[in-house]
XYZ file of C-alpha atoms in Angstrom:
692
model
C 13.230 -11.485 18.493
C 11.541 -13.916 20.881
C 7.910 -14.951 20.333
C 6.868 -13.074 23.505
C 8.410 -9.871 22.122
C 6.589 -10.044 18.794
C 3.165 -11.244 19.970
C 0.435 -9.285 21.731
C -2.519 -10.996 23.451
C -5.643 -8.792 23.622
C -8.758 -10.291 25.258
C -9.658 -13.285 23.040
C -7.192 -12.355 20.328
C -3.488 -12.767 19.675
C -1.584 -10.477 17.289
C 1.889 -10.852 15.806
C 4.591 -8.597 14.446
C 5.661 -10.337 11.277
C 5.546 -10.274 7.471
C 2.048 -8.755 7.476
C 3.037 -5.771 9.603
C 2.565 -2.441 7.785
C 2.893 1.199 8.815
C -0.326 3.141 9.396
C 1.395 6.510 9.674
C 1.332 8.709 12.755
C 3.731 6.425 14.621
C 1.502 3.334 14.407
C 1.663 0.017 12.595
C -0.794 -2.808 12.071
C -0.254 -6.297 13.538
C -2.237 -9.224 12.140
C -3.479 -12.126 14.218
C -6.622 -14.048 15.077
C -9.636 -13.976 17.402
C -10.850 -17.129 19.129
C -13.882 -18.133 21.170
C -15.804 -21.266 22.129
C -19.477 -21.178 21.195
C -22.390 -23.503 21.979
C -23.991 -24.691 18.738
C -26.666 -27.143 17.698
C -23.929 -29.675 16.961
C -22.091 -29.109 20.274
C -19.162 -26.856 21.124
C -17.456 -25.055 18.240
C -14.198 -23.123 18.186
C -14.778 -19.858 16.333
C -11.552 -18.519 14.796
C -11.229 -15.502 12.525
C -8.456 -13.248 11.292
C -8.105 -9.877 12.992
C -5.896 -6.795 12.970
C -4.973 -4.239 15.584
C -2.944 -1.029 15.660
C 0.252 -0.945 17.729
C 2.573 1.958 18.488
C 5.897 1.665 16.688
C 8.843 1.063 19.000
C 11.008 4.113 18.303
C 12.556 7.200 19.989
C 9.846 9.420 21.478
C 11.071 12.409 19.456
C 10.375 10.459 16.257
C 6.832 9.722 17.433
C 6.383 13.439 18.161
C 7.553 14.238 14.626
C 5.049 11.695 13.249
C 2.270 13.484 15.144
C 3.068 17.186 14.591
C 5.967 17.255 12.127
C 9.497 18.478 12.770
C 9.311 21.547 14.995
C 12.082 24.148 14.986
C 12.048 26.211 18.154
C 9.475 26.112 20.974
C 6.433 23.882 20.546
C 3.376 25.781 19.161
C 0.218 25.729 21.291
C -1.774 23.673 18.747
C 0.969 21.034 18.616
C 1.174 20.998 22.404
C -2.555 20.376 22.714
C -2.444 17.505 20.248
C 0.553 15.889 21.935
C -1.043 16.204 25.366
C -4.019 14.302 23.975
C -2.194 11.713 21.871
C 0.688 10.912 24.233
C -1.359 10.545 27.413
C -0.985 6.970 28.645
C 1.831 6.077 26.235
C 4.537 4.084 28.025
C 8.164 5.055 27.490
C 11.462 3.412 28.445
C 14.299 5.687 29.592
C 17.771 5.198 28.099
C 19.631 6.223 31.285
C 17.762 4.013 33.801
C 15.810 1.483 31.719
C 12.605 2.043 33.698
C 9.170 2.112 32.008
C 6.683 4.842 32.837
C 3.389 6.124 31.358
C 3.165 9.703 30.135
C 0.706 11.926 31.961
C 1.209 15.270 30.197
C 3.839 17.634 28.774
C 5.725 20.140 30.904
C 5.603 23.849 30.086
C 9.360 24.257 29.702
C 12.331 22.346 28.354
C 14.719 20.310 30.572
C 16.903 23.412 30.774
C 13.986 25.517 32.073
C 12.205 23.088 34.393
C 13.698 23.080 37.907
C 13.155 21.364 41.245
C 14.598 21.738 44.717
C 17.556 19.497 45.601
C 19.656 19.890 48.731
C 18.269 23.345 49.398
C 18.738 24.855 45.928
C 16.929 24.896 42.572
C 18.410 22.542 39.991
C 17.328 22.199 36.354
C 16.405 18.768 35.001
C 19.301 18.998 32.525
C 21.878 19.825 35.212
C 20.620 17.052 37.488
C 20.889 14.404 34.759
C 24.416 15.476 33.862
C 25.536 15.448 37.493
C 23.758 12.224 38.458
C 24.079 10.117 35.305
C 26.657 11.884 33.180
C 24.047 12.521 30.492
C 24.441 15.744 28.518
C 21.245 16.894 26.809
C 21.234 18.673 23.447
C 17.576 19.529 22.726
C 16.788 22.911 24.293
C 13.343 23.389 22.722
C 11.166 20.334 23.338
C 9.348 20.086 26.675
C 9.721 17.231 29.140
C 7.092 14.560 29.638
C 5.575 14.229 33.097
C 5.246 10.530 33.929
C 3.717 8.398 36.661
C 1.756 10.660 39.002
C 2.996 13.728 37.130
C 5.800 14.768 39.490
C 8.659 13.110 37.580
C 9.909 14.917 34.463
C 11.803 13.117 31.695
C 13.466 14.750 28.662
C 12.008 13.451 25.408
C 15.447 12.711 23.957
C 16.056 10.109 26.685
C 12.744 8.299 26.082
C 11.850 5.499 23.706
C 8.331 4.220 23.034
C 7.914 0.955 24.924
C 7.170 -2.123 22.780
C 3.827 -3.905 22.301
C 1.446 -1.029 23.090
C -1.949 -1.324 21.463
C -3.327 1.911 20.025
C -7.079 2.240 20.462
C -7.688 5.774 19.260
C -6.964 6.039 15.517
C -7.280 9.064 13.264
C -9.202 9.000 9.976
C -6.198 8.090 7.836
C -5.088 5.279 10.152
C -8.613 3.858 10.285
C -8.833 3.856 6.495
C -5.445 2.142 6.188
C -6.160 -0.595 8.725
C -9.437 -1.404 6.973
C -7.618 -1.765 3.644
C -4.902 -3.958 5.150
C -7.310 -6.169 7.097
C -9.662 -6.660 4.135
C -8.883 -10.070 2.660
C -10.658 -11.785 -0.189
C -12.591 -14.871 0.952
C -10.036 -17.388 -0.330
C -7.121 -15.544 1.244
C -8.959 -15.171 4.544
C -9.853 -18.835 4.695
C -6.219 -19.782 4.039
C -5.079 -17.400 6.788
C -7.575 -18.922 9.240
C -6.327 -22.426 8.413
C -2.754 -21.213 8.993
C -3.725 -19.722 12.374
C -5.515 -22.881 13.505
C -2.954 -25.423 12.351
C 0.336 -23.508 12.505
C 0.294 -20.393 14.676
C -1.956 -21.716 17.454
C -1.675 -25.422 16.577
C -5.088 -26.049 18.148
C -5.393 -29.711 17.043
C -2.193 -30.521 18.985
C -2.821 -28.227 21.957
C -1.894 -30.092 25.176
C -4.194 -27.968 27.364
C -7.220 -28.844 25.225
C -6.254 -32.523 25.411
C -5.970 -32.322 29.190
C -9.642 -31.283 29.295
C -10.672 -34.038 26.913
C -11.227 -31.652 23.988
C -10.459 -32.653 20.433
C -10.237 -29.803 17.882
C -10.590 -30.523 14.182
C -8.096 -29.039 11.738
C -10.824 -28.276 9.188
C -13.602 -25.722 8.936
C -17.140 -26.976 9.429
C -19.562 -27.281 6.522
C -23.094 -26.034 7.170
C -26.298 -26.067 5.194
C -27.579 -22.721 3.926
C -30.462 -21.288 1.920
C -30.463 -18.322 -0.455
C -33.624 -16.275 -0.025
C -35.266 -14.697 -3.091
C -34.649 -10.997 -3.617
C -37.687 -8.690 -3.452
C -39.327 -6.768 -6.259
C -39.113 -3.009 -5.741
C -41.604 -0.308 -6.689
C -40.456 3.082 -7.989
C -42.458 5.951 -9.419
C -41.097 4.772 -12.749
C -40.833 1.876 -13.400
C -43.652 0.623 -11.204
C -41.991 -2.772 -10.810
C -38.219 -3.050 -10.639
C -36.235 -6.248 -10.236
C -32.830 -5.599 -8.588
C -31.832 -9.167 -9.512
C -29.779 -11.294 -7.149
C -26.579 -9.244 -6.977
C -27.717 -6.962 -4.174
C -27.025 -3.742 -6.108
C -28.641 -1.678 -8.862
C -28.599 1.919 -10.138
C -30.968 4.833 -10.716
C -30.589 5.012 -14.486
C -34.026 5.916 -15.948
C -35.617 5.610 -12.499
C -37.848 8.091 -10.675
C -38.389 8.016 -6.914
C -41.661 6.535 -5.693
C -42.611 9.809 -3.990
C -40.436 12.688 -5.067
C -40.226 15.619 -2.676
C -40.216 19.323 -3.474
C -37.268 21.685 -3.047
C -38.845 25.112 -3.677
C -36.249 27.123 -1.750
C -32.633 26.275 -1.027
C -29.128 27.706 -0.839
C -25.480 26.656 -0.750
C -22.737 27.335 1.805
C -19.258 26.735 0.413
C -16.359 26.308 2.834
C -14.072 25.209 -0.013
C -11.859 27.687 -1.852
C -14.140 30.122 -3.709
C -11.565 30.659 -6.449
C -11.844 27.017 -7.545
C -15.443 26.241 -6.534
C -17.409 29.240 -7.855
C -17.695 28.022 -11.447
C -19.006 24.588 -10.442
C -21.590 26.099 -8.085
C -22.812 29.139 -10.026
C -22.471 28.413 -13.755
C -24.256 25.890 -15.975
C -21.172 25.067 -18.012
C -17.502 25.336 -17.240
C -14.291 24.878 -19.136
C -14.572 21.079 -18.779
C -18.285 20.744 -19.603
C -21.377 20.683 -17.357
C -20.740 21.953 -13.832
C -21.547 20.154 -10.617
C -24.617 22.303 -9.940
C -25.989 21.705 -13.437
C -25.571 17.939 -13.122
C -26.912 17.840 -9.565
C -30.055 19.851 -10.352
C -30.592 17.716 -13.453
C -30.279 14.531 -11.370
C -32.724 15.847 -8.757
C -35.355 16.570 -11.390
C -34.800 13.294 -13.236
C -35.329 11.392 -9.982
C -38.511 13.319 -9.185
C -37.337 16.043 -6.766
C -38.859 19.280 -8.063
C -36.469 22.254 -7.971
C -36.718 25.875 -9.172
C -35.300 26.747 -12.590
C -32.806 29.175 -11.037
C -29.675 27.907 -9.326
C -29.583 28.455 -5.557
C -27.664 31.416 -4.071
C -24.194 30.611 -2.756
C -22.626 31.905 0.470
C -18.825 31.987 0.755
C -18.129 32.693 4.455
C -15.143 34.867 5.247
C -12.441 33.506 7.509
C -13.829 35.117 10.675
C -17.449 34.038 10.180
C -18.929 31.350 12.402
C -20.473 28.250 10.892
C -23.820 29.160 12.431
C -23.794 32.627 10.845
C -22.892 31.139 7.444
C -25.789 28.647 7.500
C -28.156 31.316 8.838
C -27.104 33.658 6.019
C -27.774 30.920 3.470
C -31.222 30.394 4.977
C -31.985 34.107 4.616
C -30.674 34.250 1.037
C -32.879 31.310 0.048
C -35.914 33.140 1.434
C -34.974 36.294 -0.488
C -34.221 34.471 -3.750
C -37.264 32.194 -3.923
C -39.816 33.954 -1.732
C -40.304 30.907 0.491
C -38.646 29.547 3.649
C -35.548 27.469 2.956
C -36.192 23.721 2.761
C -32.525 22.674 2.756
C -28.983 24.061 2.685
C -26.309 22.285 0.652
C -22.938 22.561 2.423
C -19.704 22.122 0.468
C -16.851 20.962 2.687
C -13.176 21.202 1.710
C -12.385 17.756 3.144
C -13.768 15.017 5.374
C -12.586 16.647 8.615
C -14.899 15.975 11.557
C -14.644 19.354 13.318
C -16.307 21.449 10.593
C -18.933 18.763 9.947
C -19.804 18.760 13.655
C -20.278 22.543 13.684
C -22.484 22.403 10.587
C -24.770 19.788 12.107
C -24.968 21.579 15.456
C -26.025 24.754 13.664
C -28.585 23.052 11.416
C -29.986 20.182 13.479
C -30.178 21.985 16.817
C -30.023 25.784 16.462
C -31.853 26.404 13.168
C -33.948 23.281 12.683
C -33.083 23.228 8.985
C -31.927 20.114 7.080
C -28.448 20.314 5.599
C -26.773 18.046 3.087
C -22.978 18.012 3.262
C -20.817 17.109 0.277
C -17.026 17.003 -0.055
C -15.686 19.165 -2.887
C -13.150 16.603 -4.115
C -15.671 13.742 -4.214
C -18.240 15.928 -5.980
C -15.715 17.151 -8.544
C -16.098 20.773 -7.419
C -13.050 22.768 -8.434
C -11.285 19.616 -9.657
C -11.725 16.984 -12.403
C -15.010 15.104 -11.957
C -14.942 11.314 -11.714
C -18.105 9.301 -11.285
C -20.148 12.459 -10.734
C -23.517 11.051 -12.002
C -23.446 8.242 -9.424
C -22.343 10.694 -6.727
C -25.189 13.076 -7.593
C -27.667 10.173 -7.560
C -26.553 9.111 -4.075
C -26.858 12.677 -2.777
C -30.280 13.009 -4.411
C -31.463 9.938 -2.488
C -30.425 11.519 0.809
C -32.014 14.856 -0.072
C -35.321 13.216 -1.015
C -35.398 11.278 2.272
C -34.587 14.379 4.349
C -37.374 16.314 2.651
C -39.979 13.641 3.415
C -39.984 11.770 0.115
C -39.852 8.024 -0.451
C -37.252 6.576 -2.813
C -38.718 3.088 -3.216
C -40.810 0.465 -1.472
C -41.193 -3.290 -1.566
C -43.311 -4.407 -4.505
C -44.628 -7.804 -3.419
C -45.510 -7.217 0.226
C -48.431 -9.657 0.163
C -46.112 -12.590 0.927
C -44.507 -10.840 3.884
C -45.808 -11.040 7.451
C -47.094 -7.780 9.027
C -46.359 -5.622 5.957
C -48.675 -7.727 3.815
C -51.524 -7.714 6.333
C -52.653 -4.194 5.326
C -53.014 -3.181 8.970
C -51.062 -0.399 10.720
C -47.700 -1.488 12.094
C -44.501 0.127 13.360
C -40.945 -1.100 12.920
C -38.560 0.298 15.519
C -34.781 0.369 15.753
C -32.642 1.259 18.772
C -28.926 1.711 19.412
C -26.580 3.227 21.997
C -23.200 4.717 21.121
C -20.561 5.040 23.829
C -17.507 7.278 24.241
C -14.254 5.802 23.028
C -12.067 4.084 25.631
C -10.261 6.595 27.805
C -12.399 9.550 26.723
C -15.121 9.516 29.364
C -18.343 11.435 28.842
C -21.936 10.353 28.247
C -23.467 7.745 25.965
C -26.056 8.609 23.319
C -29.205 6.539 22.787
C -31.390 6.701 19.685
C -34.708 5.093 18.757
C -36.317 5.304 15.319
C -39.823 4.300 14.307
C -41.477 3.837 10.899
C -44.237 6.335 10.109
C -45.859 4.890 6.992
C -47.173 1.717 5.403
C -44.043 1.325 3.252
C -41.644 1.148 6.245
C -39.379 3.694 4.549
C -39.853 6.901 6.587
C -38.457 6.814 10.137
C -38.764 9.519 12.783
C -36.029 9.552 15.433
C -35.650 10.392 19.111
C -32.150 10.963 20.511
C -31.148 11.362 24.179
C -28.026 11.555 26.334
C -27.477 9.107 29.197
C -24.810 7.953 31.615
C -21.569 6.965 29.913
C -21.148 3.227 29.330
C -24.800 2.374 30.038
C -26.091 0.012 27.341
C -29.750 -0.064 28.428
C -31.754 2.731 26.783
C -32.669 4.667 29.924
C -35.517 6.706 28.399
C -36.887 3.988 26.124
C -40.462 4.220 27.410
C -40.662 7.980 26.828
C -38.946 7.752 23.435
C -41.231 4.964 22.151
C -44.327 6.743 23.485
C -43.255 9.892 21.644
C -42.852 7.904 18.425
C -46.269 6.268 18.920
C -47.805 9.729 19.286
C -45.951 10.847 16.146
C -47.365 7.816 14.322
C -50.855 8.631 15.652
C -50.599 12.106 14.140
C -49.028 10.998 10.852
C -51.721 8.347 10.225
C -54.639 10.524 11.346
C -55.547 8.713 14.492
C -54.317 5.143 13.985
C -52.167 3.136 16.359
C -49.857 0.304 15.303
C -51.462 -3.118 15.617
C -48.030 -4.789 15.583
C -44.579 -3.716 16.784
C -41.295 -5.092 15.468
C -38.277 -3.916 17.489
C -34.704 -4.329 16.180
C -32.133 -3.666 18.908
C -28.567 -3.050 17.756
C -25.268 -3.310 19.622
C -26.071 -5.724 22.464
C -23.651 -8.482 23.498
C -24.920 -11.933 24.449
C -24.091 -11.339 28.115
C -26.606 -8.459 28.110
C -29.523 -10.298 26.486
C -31.315 -11.038 29.732
C -30.984 -7.515 31.121
C -32.120 -5.959 27.837
C -35.103 -8.306 27.700
C -36.254 -7.551 31.240
C -35.794 -3.776 31.052
C -36.394 -2.782 27.444
C -39.195 -5.204 26.635
C -40.910 -4.000 29.819
C -40.398 -0.389 28.700
C -42.132 -1.175 25.396
C -45.092 -2.653 27.268
C -45.313 0.408 29.533
C -45.164 2.810 26.584
C -48.050 0.970 24.914
C -50.073 0.884 28.147
C -49.863 4.661 28.423
C -51.230 4.990 24.875
C -54.450 3.136 25.717
C -57.876 4.766 25.936
C -59.794 4.981 29.184
C -61.096 1.521 29.950
C -59.485 0.004 26.841
C -56.029 -1.541 27.031
C -53.628 -0.951 24.131
C -51.406 -4.027 23.901
C -50.130 -4.776 20.382
C -48.059 -7.933 19.868
C -44.311 -7.251 20.028
C -41.431 -9.010 18.316
C -38.077 -8.158 19.929
C -34.926 -8.891 17.896
C -31.251 -8.357 18.775
C -28.978 -7.469 15.827
C -25.253 -8.211 16.143
C -22.404 -7.365 13.779
C -19.503 -7.575 16.233
C -18.841 -11.264 15.936
C -16.305 -13.378 14.084
C -18.423 -15.865 12.158
C -17.683 -15.938 8.428
C -19.177 -17.930 5.556
C -17.166 -19.144 2.565
C -18.699 -20.776 -0.534
C -17.385 -24.270 -1.195
C -14.588 -24.210 -3.738
C -16.555 -26.595 -5.950
C -19.715 -24.456 -5.870
C -19.513 -21.626 -8.411
C -23.255 -20.889 -8.482
C -23.575 -19.666 -4.902
C -20.893 -16.981 -4.898
C -20.866 -13.396 -6.099
C -18.221 -11.668 -8.243
C -16.054 -10.959 -5.176
C -16.033 -14.629 -4.167
C -18.390 -14.101 -1.211
C -21.638 -15.895 -0.483
C -24.663 -14.448 -2.267
C -26.945 -11.792 -0.761
C -29.830 -13.540 0.972
C -27.723 -16.432 2.293
C -29.195 -17.535 5.617
C -27.932 -20.144 8.093
C -30.147 -21.236 10.987
C -28.805 -24.725 11.693
C -25.631 -26.445 12.918
C -23.757 -23.323 14.140
C -26.890 -21.499 15.351
C -27.676 -21.385 19.071
C -28.862 -24.776 20.370
C -31.927 -23.360 22.152
C -32.593 -19.750 21.118
C -34.434 -18.501 18.009
C -31.478 -17.142 16.019
C -30.025 -17.062 12.520
C -27.202 -15.592 10.469
C -28.154 -13.540 7.414
C -25.749 -12.288 4.754
C -27.963 -9.642 3.154
C -25.370 -7.693 1.128
C -22.989 -8.236 -1.753
C -19.259 -8.154 -1.112
C -17.481 -4.886 -1.883
C -14.162 -5.195 -0.087
C -12.737 -8.240 1.635
C -14.887 -10.990 3.126
C -18.539 -10.298 3.880
C -19.692 -10.526 7.486
C -23.239 -11.800 8.080
C -25.475 -10.179 10.658
C -26.586 -12.338 13.578
C -30.239 -11.990 14.595
C -31.550 -13.334 17.918
C -35.320 -13.226 18.414
C -36.030 -12.848 22.141
C -39.808 -12.393 21.808
C -42.064 -13.252 18.849
C -45.635 -12.394 19.798
C -46.381 -11.646 16.129
C -45.622 -15.307 15.386
C -43.372 -14.607 12.415
C -41.627 -17.941 12.725
C -38.195 -18.565 11.242
C -39.167 -18.282 7.562
C -41.213 -15.119 7.989
C -38.646 -13.389 10.180
C -35.789 -14.159 7.824
C -37.617 -13.113 4.654
C -38.976 -9.879 6.154
C -35.582 -8.904 7.554
C -33.823 -9.606 4.258
C -36.322 -7.673 2.160
C -36.135 -4.669 4.492
C -32.412 -4.505 3.706
C -33.315 -3.293 0.184
C -35.046 -0.150 1.528
C -32.071 1.777 2.918
C -32.508 5.321 1.622
C -28.818 6.222 1.125
C -27.813 3.790 -1.589
C -29.040 1.404 -4.280
C -27.723 -1.677 -2.492
C -29.073 -4.176 -0.018
C -27.209 -3.427 3.207
C -25.616 -5.700 5.796
C -28.065 -4.970 8.647
C -31.758 -4.153 8.434
C -32.442 -0.396 7.985
C -34.236 0.228 11.325
C -31.106 -0.850 13.211
C -28.849 1.086 10.816
C -30.969 4.247 11.075
C -30.807 4.053 14.878
C -27.046 3.679 14.600
C -26.828 6.779 12.376
C -29.131 8.781 14.653
C -27.052 7.865 17.713
C -23.850 8.992 16.021
C -25.556 12.202 14.907
C -26.479 12.699 18.555
C -22.807 12.354 19.499
C -22.089 15.318 17.223
C -24.504 17.311 19.372
C -22.176 17.059 22.385
C -20.038 20.054 23.231
C -18.183 21.551 26.183
C -19.194 24.337 28.462
C -20.941 27.365 27.056
C -23.871 25.630 25.375
C -27.055 27.205 24.112
C -30.527 27.349 25.605
C -31.349 24.095 23.832
C -28.639 22.167 25.642
C -28.855 19.849 28.623
C -25.741 19.056 30.637
C -24.108 16.137 32.373
C -20.850 15.601 34.177
C -18.527 12.909 32.958
C -14.893 11.996 33.177
C -14.052 14.887 30.869
C -15.929 17.550 32.870
C -19.263 19.134 32.004
C -20.627 18.080 28.615
C -23.686 19.616 27.015
C -26.122 17.900 24.681
C -27.688 20.161 22.091
C -31.125 18.644 21.608
C -32.537 18.066 18.132
C -34.722 20.981 17.020
C -38.457 20.150 17.244
C -38.856 21.152 13.566
C -36.842 18.052 12.634
C -38.652 15.545 14.855
C -40.471 14.067 11.841
C -37.576 14.343 9.383
C -34.835 11.832 8.606
C -32.232 14.490 9.412
C -29.677 11.842 10.414
C -29.176 10.233 6.983
């Protein structure tokens, strides 16, 4: 196979079909390669190279791809299979065996080649008869439909089509996504060796004649940079009052109580898993294998400081014809009847990680009912199956429940040495993100802004809106920030933030200037409208861009064993602000998390405005310490929580999109996929961290 046939250039990357190629299932395989870009640095131009992976459709007969998607079908194609194939095959290029031409699939025909006809020389001729007369091809498959290609007027039998080579697959299902992550995850040493191979062998950059023609000389070695490891923070829990998470970036909740435990006086369970297997784990204290899930979960809640009733919550097992909304509403009513108080939360047991049911649950709870729900997956929770790691699972769920009910899991212990937080004056930390439809889907984008509501910077209210698809600027930023400022005013009994720190996620470098002009101005306008008559309200603002979609990686020196974690990655708190940082802008790379799988990726922070005068040291330390306050886990995370919360809120907003036939709480927009409705977040949840 020639190099051109087994390589695939995509934007700044090149991918190869070779020894690293593995099947992803569903007719796709993974190709490994590298990404490349030239970046201005403090030391001059640098070539940034990193390993990368992409999914490619397997070159095979189209009927085999169909079988990968929907299984082997005997007889006519079922409607559900037809719908999936119409979605998954749209745009796939096929090569015909009788003519050798390449065409893109538009949709499936209703009938088979023996049923589909067209007019030729004054009479109706079937596709099968035409092919036999014109090309001498005799078809054998009488069940599968044709594929309409090109503009949709040309019909081709599936048995004469083969998937064209070198087609990148952008839309992956859950299993494929999980597999490609596993395959692409390389330990630091392996990744560094693969990068060296790409630079010196595959691309041969040091000997590249084009680079030489422009007077460029490319080194064959990676660059060494100076770095610092910031100290980890002390944390404060209800018990113990001071907790040292050490330098590993992870800890556990053993013998720990939340700083502010919430109350769960009334709650219920909805179980979509099989009642026959789940009932014992949800209703009894002990089962045939020991303590049940419900017993261990309630025990964990109370140990962590979340007060619950002595009685187990009532359980609803919806029948097959019940809607998700009616099931959650029934659970809400049963909680009221059982405990004599309005339901505070509904625990939802899902049979698997499927997105469709999860979406319906969140639409019912977050929009229609205004009631927090906590979803768990039966297999992961050990419900109806052997339990593995259940205490840790229950602890993680307890953290989410406490946050959703308004509690605080932990806070920073030594805030005195931090800027803004240590000043003992009111402040607000904001995060913002925009999530866009996947390529080829069309539809609107979802923008989310979160803002801290307390002096610990642990409770964040959120505002979520729909906007034009593909628009990165937060269109309603002024209104959303003003709403959060008013929420803060009410939560703090009449105080306004004296400082604002704004973390903006998901912006590329080419958009920095536009984001600065439009979104920084929106922040100023929101503050101006919060001023009193004759008194301007103008708190200092620090505006920071957070980027994770880059290809910069750090590797500890092979001779340095003290500055690496157990996975071989650089330590949490490693910061680099020299050599490879931007030559003019205020920016730095921060690796704030410990390695779990593969090679850690640092976050890149660019400070566009710093009216609070944090400076480099203050900005880096504050950002790193905030990473220990994420409410969903006992780990320091890879990006600061305000940006991550905005990301989660935006994706929760995407679950609020649905087609025609929305409720009274929905607003609508027209996109490439027709009318889409956005089910707005129920006002009862405006203060809650419903999105975690």
